[in-house]
CSV table of C-alpha atoms and ligand atoms in Angstrom, one decimal:
chain,number,residue,atom,x,y,z
A,1,UNK,CA,19.6,18.0,-8.2
A,2,UNK,CA,23.9,17.5,-7.1
A,3,UNK,CA,25.8,19.9,-10.0
A,4,UNK,CA,28.5,16.8,-9.1
A,5,UNK,CA,26.4,13.8,-10.7
A,6,UNK,CA,25.4,13.8,-14.3
A,7,UNK,CA,22.0,12.4,-15.2
A,8,UNK,CA,21.5,9.3,-14.9
A,9,UNK,CA,22.3,8.8,-11.6
A,10,UNK,CA,22.5,4.8,-12.1
A,11,UNK,CA,23.2,2.6,-14.5
A,12,UNK,CA,20.9,0.1,-12.8
A,13,UNK,CA,18.7,1.0,-10.6
A,14,UNK,CA,16.7,-2.1,-7.9
A,15,UNK,CA,13.4,-1.6,-6.9
A,16,UNK,CA,12.9,-4.5,-3.9
A,17,UNK,CA,10.0,-4.4,-2.8
A,18,UNK,CA,7.1,-2.0,-4.8
A,19,UNK,CA,4.1,-1.0,-3.2
A,20,UNK,CA,3.5,2.7,-1.3
A,21,UNK,CA,7.5,4.2,-1.6
A,22,UNK,CA,8.5,1.2,-4.0
A,23,UNK,CA,6.7,2.6,-6.9
A,24,UNK,CA,7.0,6.1,-5.2
A,25,UNK,CA,10.1,6.3,-5.7
A,26,UNK,CA,10.3,4.2,-9.8
A,27,UNK,CA,7.7,6.8,-10.5
A,28,UNK,CA,9.8,9.7,-9.4
A,29,UNK,CA,13.1,8.5,-10.9
A,30,UNK,CA,11.9,7.3,-14.3
A,31,UNK,CA,10.4,10.7,-14.2
A,32,UNK,CA,14.0,12.5,-13.2
A,33,UNK,CA,15.6,10.7,-16.1
A,34,UNK,CA,18.1,8.8,-12.8
A,35,UNK,CA,18.3,5.6,-13.8
A,36,UNK,CA,17.9,4.0,-17.2
A,37,UNK,CA,17.1,0.6,-15.9
A,38,UNK,CA,14.7,0.1,-13.3
A,39,UNK,CA,14.6,-3.7,-12.3
A,40,UNK,CA,11.8,-5.0,-9.9
A,41,UNK,CA,11.4,-7.6,-7.8
A,42,UNK,CA,7.9,-8.0,-5.6
A,43,UNK,CA,7.0,-10.9,-4.1
A,44,UNK,CA,3.1,-10.9,-4.3
A,45,UNK,CA,2.6,-11.4,-8.2
A,46,UNK,CA,0.0,-8.7,-7.6
A,47,UNK,CA,2.0,-6.3,-7.6
A,48,UNK,CA,4.5,-7.6,-10.1
A,49,UNK,CA,1.1,-7.2,-12.3
A,50,UNK,CA,0.4,-4.3,-12.0
A,51,UNK,CA,4.0,-3.0,-11.7
A,52,UNK,CA,4.3,-4.3,-15.5
A,53,UNK,CA,0.9,-2.3,-16.0
A,54,UNK,CA,1.5,0.6,-14.4
A,55,UNK,CA,4.7,0.4,-16.5
A,56,UNK,CA,7.1,1.5,-13.1
A,57,UNK,CA,10.9,-0.2,-14.4
A,58,UNK,CA,11.8,-1.3,-17.0
A,59,UNK,CA,12.2,-5.3,-15.2
A,60,UNK,CA,10.0,-7.4,-13.5
A,61,UNK,CA,11.4,-10.3,-11.4
A,62,UNK,CA,10.2,-12.9,-8.7
A,63,UNK,CA,13.6,-13.2,-8.0
A,64,UNK,CA,15.1,-10.7,-5.9
A,65,UNK,CA,18.6,-11.9,-6.6
A,66,UNK,CA,17.9,-11.7,-10.6
A,67,UNK,CA,16.8,-8.0,-10.2
A,68,UNK,CA,20.4,-7.3,-7.9
A,69,UNK,CA,22.2,-8.0,-10.7
A,70,UNK,CA,24.5,-5.1,-12.1
A,71,UNK,CA,22.6,-2.7,-10.2
A,72,UNK,CA,24.4,0.0,-8.7
A,73,UNK,CA,21.9,1.1,-6.1
A,74,UNK,CA,19.6,-1.4,-4.9
A,75,UNK,CA,16.8,0.5,-2.3
A,76,UNK,CA,15.3,-1.7,-0.1
A,77,UNK,CA,11.0,-0.8,0.3
A,78,UNK,CA,10.0,-3.7,2.2
A,79,UNK,CA,8.1,-4.2,5.5
A,80,UNK,CA,11.0,-4.1,8.1
A,81,UNK,CA,10.8,-7.5,8.7
A,82,UNK,CA,11.6,-8.8,5.0
A,83,UNK,CA,14.8,-6.9,5.1
A,84,UNK,CA,16.8,-9.9,6.6
A,85,UNK,CA,15.8,-12.3,5.4
A,86,UNK,CA,15.6,-10.2,1.6
A,87,UNK,CA,19.6,-9.7,2.1
A,88,UNK,CA,20.7,-13.3,3.0
A,89,UNK,CA,19.7,-13.9,-0.6
A,90,UNK,CA,20.9,-10.5,-2.7
A,91,UNK,CA,24.1,-10.9,-0.8
A,92,UNK,CA,26.0,-13.0,-3.3
A,93,UNK,CA,23.9,-11.7,-6.3
A,94,UNK,CA,25.6,-7.6,-4.9
A,95,UNK,CA,28.3,-6.6,-7.6
A,96,UNK,CA,31.5,-4.3,-6.1
A,97,UNK,CA,30.7,-1.3,-5.7
A,98,UNK,CA,27.2,-1.3,-5.7
A,99,UNK,CA,25.0,0.8,-2.6
A,100,UNK,CA,22.3,-0.5,-0.6
A,101,UNK,CA,19.4,1.5,1.0
A,102,UNK,CA,16.3,1.3,2.1
A,103,UNK,CA,13.4,3.5,3.0
A,104,UNK,CA,12.8,1.2,6.3
A,105,UNK,CA,10.8,3.7,9.6
A,106,UNK,CA,13.6,2.1,12.1
A,107,UNK,CA,16.9,2.4,11.3
A,108,UNK,CA,19.2,0.7,14.0
A,109,UNK,CA,17.1,-1.9,13.0
A,110,UNK,CA,17.7,-2.4,9.8
A,111,UNK,CA,21.8,-1.7,9.8
A,112,UNK,CA,21.5,-4.9,12.4
A,113,UNK,CA,20.0,-7.5,9.8
A,114,UNK,CA,21.1,-5.9,6.0
A,115,UNK,CA,24.4,-4.9,6.7
A,116,UNK,CA,25.8,-9.1,7.8
A,117,UNK,CA,24.5,-10.0,4.2
A,118,UNK,CA,26.6,-7.4,2.5
A,119,UNK,CA,30.2,-8.7,0.1
A,120,UNK,CA,33.4,-6.6,1.7
A,121,UNK,CA,33.3,-3.4,-0.8
A,122,UNK,CA,29.8,-2.8,-0.7
A,123,UNK,CA,28.1,0.5,1.0
A,124,UNK,CA,24.9,-0.3,3.0
A,125,UNK,CA,24.3,4.0,3.2
A,126,UNK,CA,20.7,3.1,5.2
A,127,UNK,CA,17.7,6.0,4.3
A,128,UNK,CA,14.2,7.1,5.1
A,129,UNK,CA,12.2,8.8,4.0
A,130,UNK,CA,10.0,10.9,6.2
A,131,UNK,CA,6.6,10.7,4.0
A,132,UNK,CA,3.8,8.2,4.0
A,133,UNK,CA,0.5,7.6,2.9
A,134,UNK,CA,-2.5,5.0,5.0
A,135,UNK,CA,-2.7,3.3,1.4
A,136,UNK,CA,0.0,0.1,0.4
A,137,UNK,CA,0.5,-1.5,-3.0
A,138,UNK,CA,1.6,-0.2,-6.2
A,139,UNK,CA,-1.5,1.7,-7.2
A,140,UNK,CA,-1.2,4.3,-4.0
A,141,UNK,CA,3.0,6.0,-4.7
A,142,UNK,CA,2.9,9.1,-6.8
A,143,UNK,CA,6.0,11.0,-8.2
A,144,UNK,CA,5.6,13.2,-6.0
A,145,UNK,CA,5.3,11.6,-2.4
A,146,UNK,CA,8.2,13.1,-1.5
A,147,UNK,CA,9.0,16.5,-3.4
A,148,UNK,CA,10.0,19.3,0.3
A,149,UNK,CA,9.9,16.0,2.6
A,150,UNK,CA,12.9,15.6,4.3
A,151,UNK,CA,15.5,12.2,3.3
A,152,UNK,CA,17.3,11.2,6.4
A,153,UNK,CA,20.4,8.8,6.0
A,154,UNK,CA,22.1,7.1,8.7
A,155,UNK,CA,25.4,5.9,7.6
A,156,UNK,CA,27.7,4.3,10.0
A,157,UNK,CA,30.5,5.7,11.0
A,158,UNK,CA,34.0,5.4,7.6
A,159,UNK,CA,31.0,4.8,5.7
A,160,UNK,CA,32.5,5.5,1.5
A,161,UNK,CA,31.3,9.3,1.5
A,162,UNK,CA,30.8,9.0,-2.5
A,163,UNK,CA,28.2,6.0,-1.6
A,164,UNK,CA,26.9,8.2,0.4
A,165,UNK,CA,26.5,11.9,-1.2
A,166,UNK,CA,25.7,9.8,-4.7
A,167,UNK,CA,22.2,8.8,-2.2
A,168,UNK,CA,21.9,11.8,-1.1
A,169,UNK,CA,22.2,13.1,-5.1
A,170,UNK,CA,19.3,10.3,-5.3
A,171,UNK,CA,16.8,11.8,-3.2
A,172,UNK,CA,17.8,15.9,-3.8
A,173,UNK,CA,16.3,14.8,-7.6
A,174,UNK,CA,13.4,13.6,-6.8
A,175,UNK,CA,12.4,16.7,-4.4
A,176,UNK,CA,13.8,15.7,-0.7
A,177,UNK,CA,15.4,17.7,1.6
A,178,UNK,CA,18.5,14.5,2.6
A,179,UNK,CA,20.0,15.3,6.5
A,180,UNK,CA,22.6,12.2,8.2
A,181,UNK,CA,21.7,11.3,11.6
A,182,UNK,CA,23.0,8.9,13.4
A,183,UNK,CA,21.1,5.9,13.4
A,184,UNK,CA,20.0,5.7,17.4
A,185,UNK,CA,18.9,9.8,17.5
A,186,UNK,CA,17.2,8.1,14.3
A,187,UNK,CA,14.7,6.0,16.3
A,188,UNK,CA,14.1,8.8,19.4
A,189,UNK,CA,12.8,11.7,17.2
A,190,UNK,CA,10.7,9.1,14.9
A,191,UNK,CA,9.8,7.5,18.2
A,192,UNK,CA,8.1,10.7,19.2
A,193,UNK,CA,7.6,11.9,15.7
A,194,UNK,CA,5.7,9.1,14.1
A,195,UNK,CA,5.9,6.2,16.1
A,196,UNK,CA,3.9,7.3,18.7
A,197,UNK,CA,1.9,9.4,17.8
A,198,UNK,CA,0.3,5.3,15.1
A,199,UNK,CA,0.4,4.3,18.2
A,200,UNK,CA,-2.3,6.4,20.1
A,201,UNK,CA,-3.9,6.3,16.6
A,202,UNK,CA,-4.4,3.0,16.5
A,203,UNK,CA,-5.6,2.7,20.1
A,204,UNK,CA,-8.5,5.5,20.3
A,205,UNK,CA,-9.6,3.9,17.6
A,206,UNK,CA,-9.2,0.8,19.4
A,207,UNK,CA,-10.9,1.6,22.3
A,208,UNK,CA,-13.8,4.0,20.7
A,209,UNK,CA,-14.3,-0.2,19.1
A,210,UNK,CA,-14.7,-2.1,22.6
A,211,UNK,CA,-16.9,1.1,23.7
A,212,UNK,CA,-20.5,-1.1,25.2
A,213,UNK,CA,-22.2,2.9,26.3
A,214,UNK,CA,-21.9,4.7,23.1
A,215,UNK,CA,-22.6,2.5,19.4
A,216,UNK,CA,-20.4,2.1,16.6
A,217,UNK,CA,-23.4,3.9,14.7
A,218,UNK,CA,-22.6,7.1,16.8
A,219,UNK,CA,-18.5,6.9,16.9
A,220,UNK,CA,-19.5,7.4,12.8
A,221,UNK,CA,-21.4,10.3,13.3
A,222,UNK,CA,-19.9,11.9,15.0
A,223,UNK,CA,-16.2,11.6,13.9
A,224,UNK,CA,-15.9,14.4,13.1
A,225,UNK,CA,-15.5,15.9,16.3
A,226,UNK,CA,-11.6,14.7,16.1
A,227,UNK,CA,-12.2,11.2,16.2
A,228,UNK,CA,-11.9,11.0,12.3
A,229,UNK,CA,-8.3,12.5,11.9
A,230,UNK,CA,-6.8,9.5,14.3
A,231,UNK,CA,-8.4,7.1,12.1
A,232,UNK,CA,-6.7,8.0,9.3
A,233,UNK,CA,-3.5,7.2,10.5
A,234,UNK,CA,-5.1,4.0,12.4
A,235,UNK,CA,-6.3,3.1,8.9
A,236,UNK,CA,-2.3,2.2,7.7
A,237,UNK,CA,-0.7,-0.6,6.7
A,238,UNK,CA,-0.7,-3.1,9.9
A,239,UNK,CA,2.0,-5.7,8.9
A,240,UNK,CA,4.5,-2.1,8.6
A,241,UNK,CA,3.2,-1.3,11.7
A,242,UNK,CA,3.7,-4.0,13.3
A,243,UNK,CA,7.6,-4.0,12.7
A,244,UNK,CA,8.1,-0.9,13.4
A,245,UNK,CA,6.6,-1.3,16.7
A,246,UNK,CA,8.5,-4.7,17.0
A,247,UNK,CA,12.3,-2.7,15.4
A,248,UNK,CA,11.8,0.2,17.5
A,249,UNK,CA,11.2,-1.0,21.2
A,250,UNK,CA,13.6,0.2,23.0
A,251,UNK,CA,13.2,4.1,21.7
A,252,UNK,CA,9.0,3.2,21.4
A,253,UNK,CA,9.2,2.6,24.8
A,254,UNK,CA,11.4,5.0,26.3
A,255,UNK,CA,9.1,8.4,25.4
A,256,UNK,CA,6.1,6.2,25.3
A,257,UNK,CA,7.4,6.5,29.4
A,258,UNK,CA,7.2,10.0,28.9
A,259,UNK,CA,3.9,10.5,27.5
A,260,UNK,CA,2.2,8.7,30.2
A,261,UNK,CA,3.6,10.9,32.8
A,262,UNK,CA,2.5,13.9,31.4
A,263,UNK,CA,-0.7,12.2,30.3
A,264,UNK,CA,-1.8,12.0,33.7
A,265,UNK,CA,-0.9,14.4,34.9
A,266,UNK,CA,-2.9,16.7,32.0
A,267,UNK,CA,-5.5,13.9,34.3
A,268,UNK,CA,-4.7,15.5,37.3
A,269,UNK,CA,-5.3,19.0,36.2
A,270,UNK,CA,-8.8,18.0,35.2
A,271,UNK,CA,-9.6,16.5,38.4
A,272,UNK,CA,-8.1,19.2,40.4
A,273,UNK,CA,-9.9,21.5,38.5
A,274,UNK,CA,-6.3,23.2,37.3
A,275,UNK,CA,-7.1,25.9,34.2
A,276,UNK,CA,-4.7,27.3,33.6
A,277,UNK,CA,-2.6,23.9,33.4
A,278,UNK,CA,-5.3,23.3,30.2
A,279,UNK,CA,-4.7,26.7,28.8
A,280,UNK,CA,-1.0,26.7,29.2
A,281,UNK,CA,-0.3,23.6,27.1
A,282,UNK,CA,-3.0,24.0,24.7
A,283,UNK,CA,-1.3,27.6,23.5
A,284,UNK,CA,2.5,26.1,23.3
A,285,UNK,CA,0.7,22.7,20.8
A,286,UNK,CA,-1.4,25.8,18.5
A,287,UNK,CA,2.6,27.6,18.3
A,288,UNK,CA,4.3,24.2,17.5
A,289,UNK,CA,1.0,23.4,14.6
A,290,UNK,CA,2.1,26.6,13.6
A,291,UNK,CA,5.6,26.2,12.9
A,292,UNK,CA,5.2,22.7,11.6
A,293,UNK,CA,2.6,24.9,9.0
A,294,UNK,CA,5.2,27.6,8.6
A,295,UNK,CA,8.5,25.1,7.8
A,296,UNK,CA,5.6,24.1,4.9
A,297,UNK,CA,5.1,20.9,5.9
A,298,UNK,CA,1.2,20.9,6.2
A,299,UNK,CA,-1.1,23.0,5.1
A,300,UNK,CA,-3.9,25.1,6.5
A,301,UNK,CA,-6.0,24.0,4.9
A,302,UNK,CA,-10.0,23.3,6.4
A,303,UNK,CA,-10.4,20.3,5.2
A,304,UNK,CA,-6.5,19.6,6.8
A,305,UNK,CA,-5.5,18.3,3.7
A,306,UNK,CA,-8.2,15.9,3.2
A,307,UNK,CA,-8.9,17.4,-0.6
A,308,UNK,CA,-8.0,14.9,-3.9
A,309,UNK,CA,-5.3,17.5,-4.5
A,310,UNK,CA,-3.6,17.9,-1.1
A,311,UNK,CA,-3.3,14.2,-0.1
A,312,UNK,CA,-2.9,13.6,3.4
A,313,UNK,CA,0.4,12.2,4.3
A,314,UNK,CA,1.5,10.5,6.9
A,315,UNK,CA,5.5,10.4,8.0
A,316,UNK,CA,5.7,7.6,8.5
B,1,NAP,P1,3.9,-1.8,1.5
B,1,NAP,O1,2.8,-0.6,0.0
B,1,NAP,O2,3.0,-2.7,1.7
B,1,NAP,O3,4.7,-2.4,0.0
B,1,NAP,C1,6.0,-3.3,0.6
B,1,NAP,C2,5.6,-4.3,-0.8
B,1,NAP,O4,7.4,-5.3,-0.2
B,1,NAP,C3,4.6,-4.9,-1.5
B,1,NAP,O5,4.5,-5.8,-2.8
B,1,NAP,C4,4.6,-6.7,0.0
B,1,NAP,O6,4.5,-7.6,-1.2
B,1,NAP,C5,6.1,-7.2,-0.6
B,1,NAP,N1,7.4,-7.6,0.3
B,1,NAP,C6,7.0,-8.4,1.8
B,1,NAP,N2,7.7,-8.7,1.3
B,1,NAP,C7,8.4,-9.2,0.3
B,1,NAP,C8,10.1,-10.1,0.0
B,1,NAP,N3,10.3,-10.4,1.4
B,1,NAP,N4,10.9,-9.8,-0.9
B,1,NAP,C9,9.8,-8.5,-2.0
B,1,NAP,N5,8.6,-8.5,-1.5
B,1,NAP,C10,8.5,-8.4,-0.2
B,1,NAP,O7,4.7,-0.7,2.2
B,1,NAP,P2,5.3,0.2,2.1
B,1,NAP,O8,4.5,1.2,2.8
B,1,NAP,O9,5.6,0.9,0.4
B,1,NAP,O10,6.4,0.4,2.7
B,1,NAP,C11,7.3,-0.2,2.3
B,1,NAP,C12,8.7,-0.1,3.7
B,1,NAP,O11,8.3,1.8,3.6
B,1,NAP,C13,8.5,-0.5,5.1
B,1,NAP,O12,9.8,-0.7,6.1
B,1,NAP,C14,8.6,1.4,5.6
B,1,NAP,O13,8.8,0.8,7.5
B,1,NAP,C15,9.2,2.1,4.8
B,1,NAP,N6,7.7,3.5,5.2
B,1,NAP,C16,6.6,3.2,4.6
B,1,NAP,C17,5.8,4.6,4.6
B,1,NAP,C18,4.7,4.8,4.6
B,1,NAP,O14,3.6,6.0,4.6
B,1,NAP,N7,4.5,3.8,4.2
B,1,NAP,C19,6.9,6.1,4.9
B,1,NAP,C20,8.6,6.3,5.0
B,1,NAP,C21,9.6,4.7,5.1
B,1,NAP,P3,3.0,-7.7,0.7
B,1,NAP,O15,2.2,-6.7,-0.1
B,1,NAP,O16,1.8,-9.1,-0.9
B,1,NAP,O17,3.7,-8.4,1.8
């Protein structure tokens, strides 16, 4: 917790989109007493009802413009493709001095879609918690999701420093480690650490599903051979991931180009029986796994974190 700010950090926090990420933030903010009033808005009636039943906020609204009225911090937690319409709708209702932030997995697109709709005197501090699961909706959230996970903030040059500090303090208070990054660099880093891995998972599961020589029951029966780990990632929300690829096209294509070249080199090594090439790569990659575990970003448990206590997570 940043000592500069006393709890609660905000009088009114508005969360637009009460799905996995929004509801996890609501739970964590409530648990840590970070806002006097949490206002929630969601376009999905069933999700609004669940938010009420789970008591995720102090007020639940159908109209996002009502939720953001008088809010000090507005967090957009909707799919990337919905940001522009939500920002256009709430823009006029934002109070002077309000901070607008978000949780979207691509940052250049958020700035492109949200900034034009914000009135003067409103501060945009885009953010991305690098934490998540393959589940969606308000019931999927949990207060500890962000603990010991990175949250990357990508404010543009000239953004009000105090607004940035307040968003930073908010994420730190719910357990995140916070880093400031250029939006373009963020999109490149996440393309290789998150977006391309998801694409590979979607592709390999799709390929297995299309096979004619191996039956579906065999794919399921022998999935523990490696395939199973890909299926968890490939079960991630289709809307969210469609929007990620539509909104981080340039960086994903750049990383996919590199990936394809390396894959062809491996194909060649297999064809020509170059065992040393394979062995050297597999040794290098094993060390990377070790480094991720040592950094506390994964568990070395033999169930790969699948037990309910260790909630498997993806980093979107
Ligand atoms: P989610 O569980 O599907 O929640 C999104 C919520 O927003 C849903 O209730 C959705 O309703 C609602 N919504 C959609 N359009 C809306 C609109 N125009 N106005 C108000 N509400 C709207 O998704 P999520 O996983 O929390 O992801 C939200 C954001 O977090 C995305 O931008 C994603 O890139 C980012 N993120 C996700 C993860 C992850 O692992 N899931 C990690 C980090 C960041 P419907 O269900 O009816 O569409």
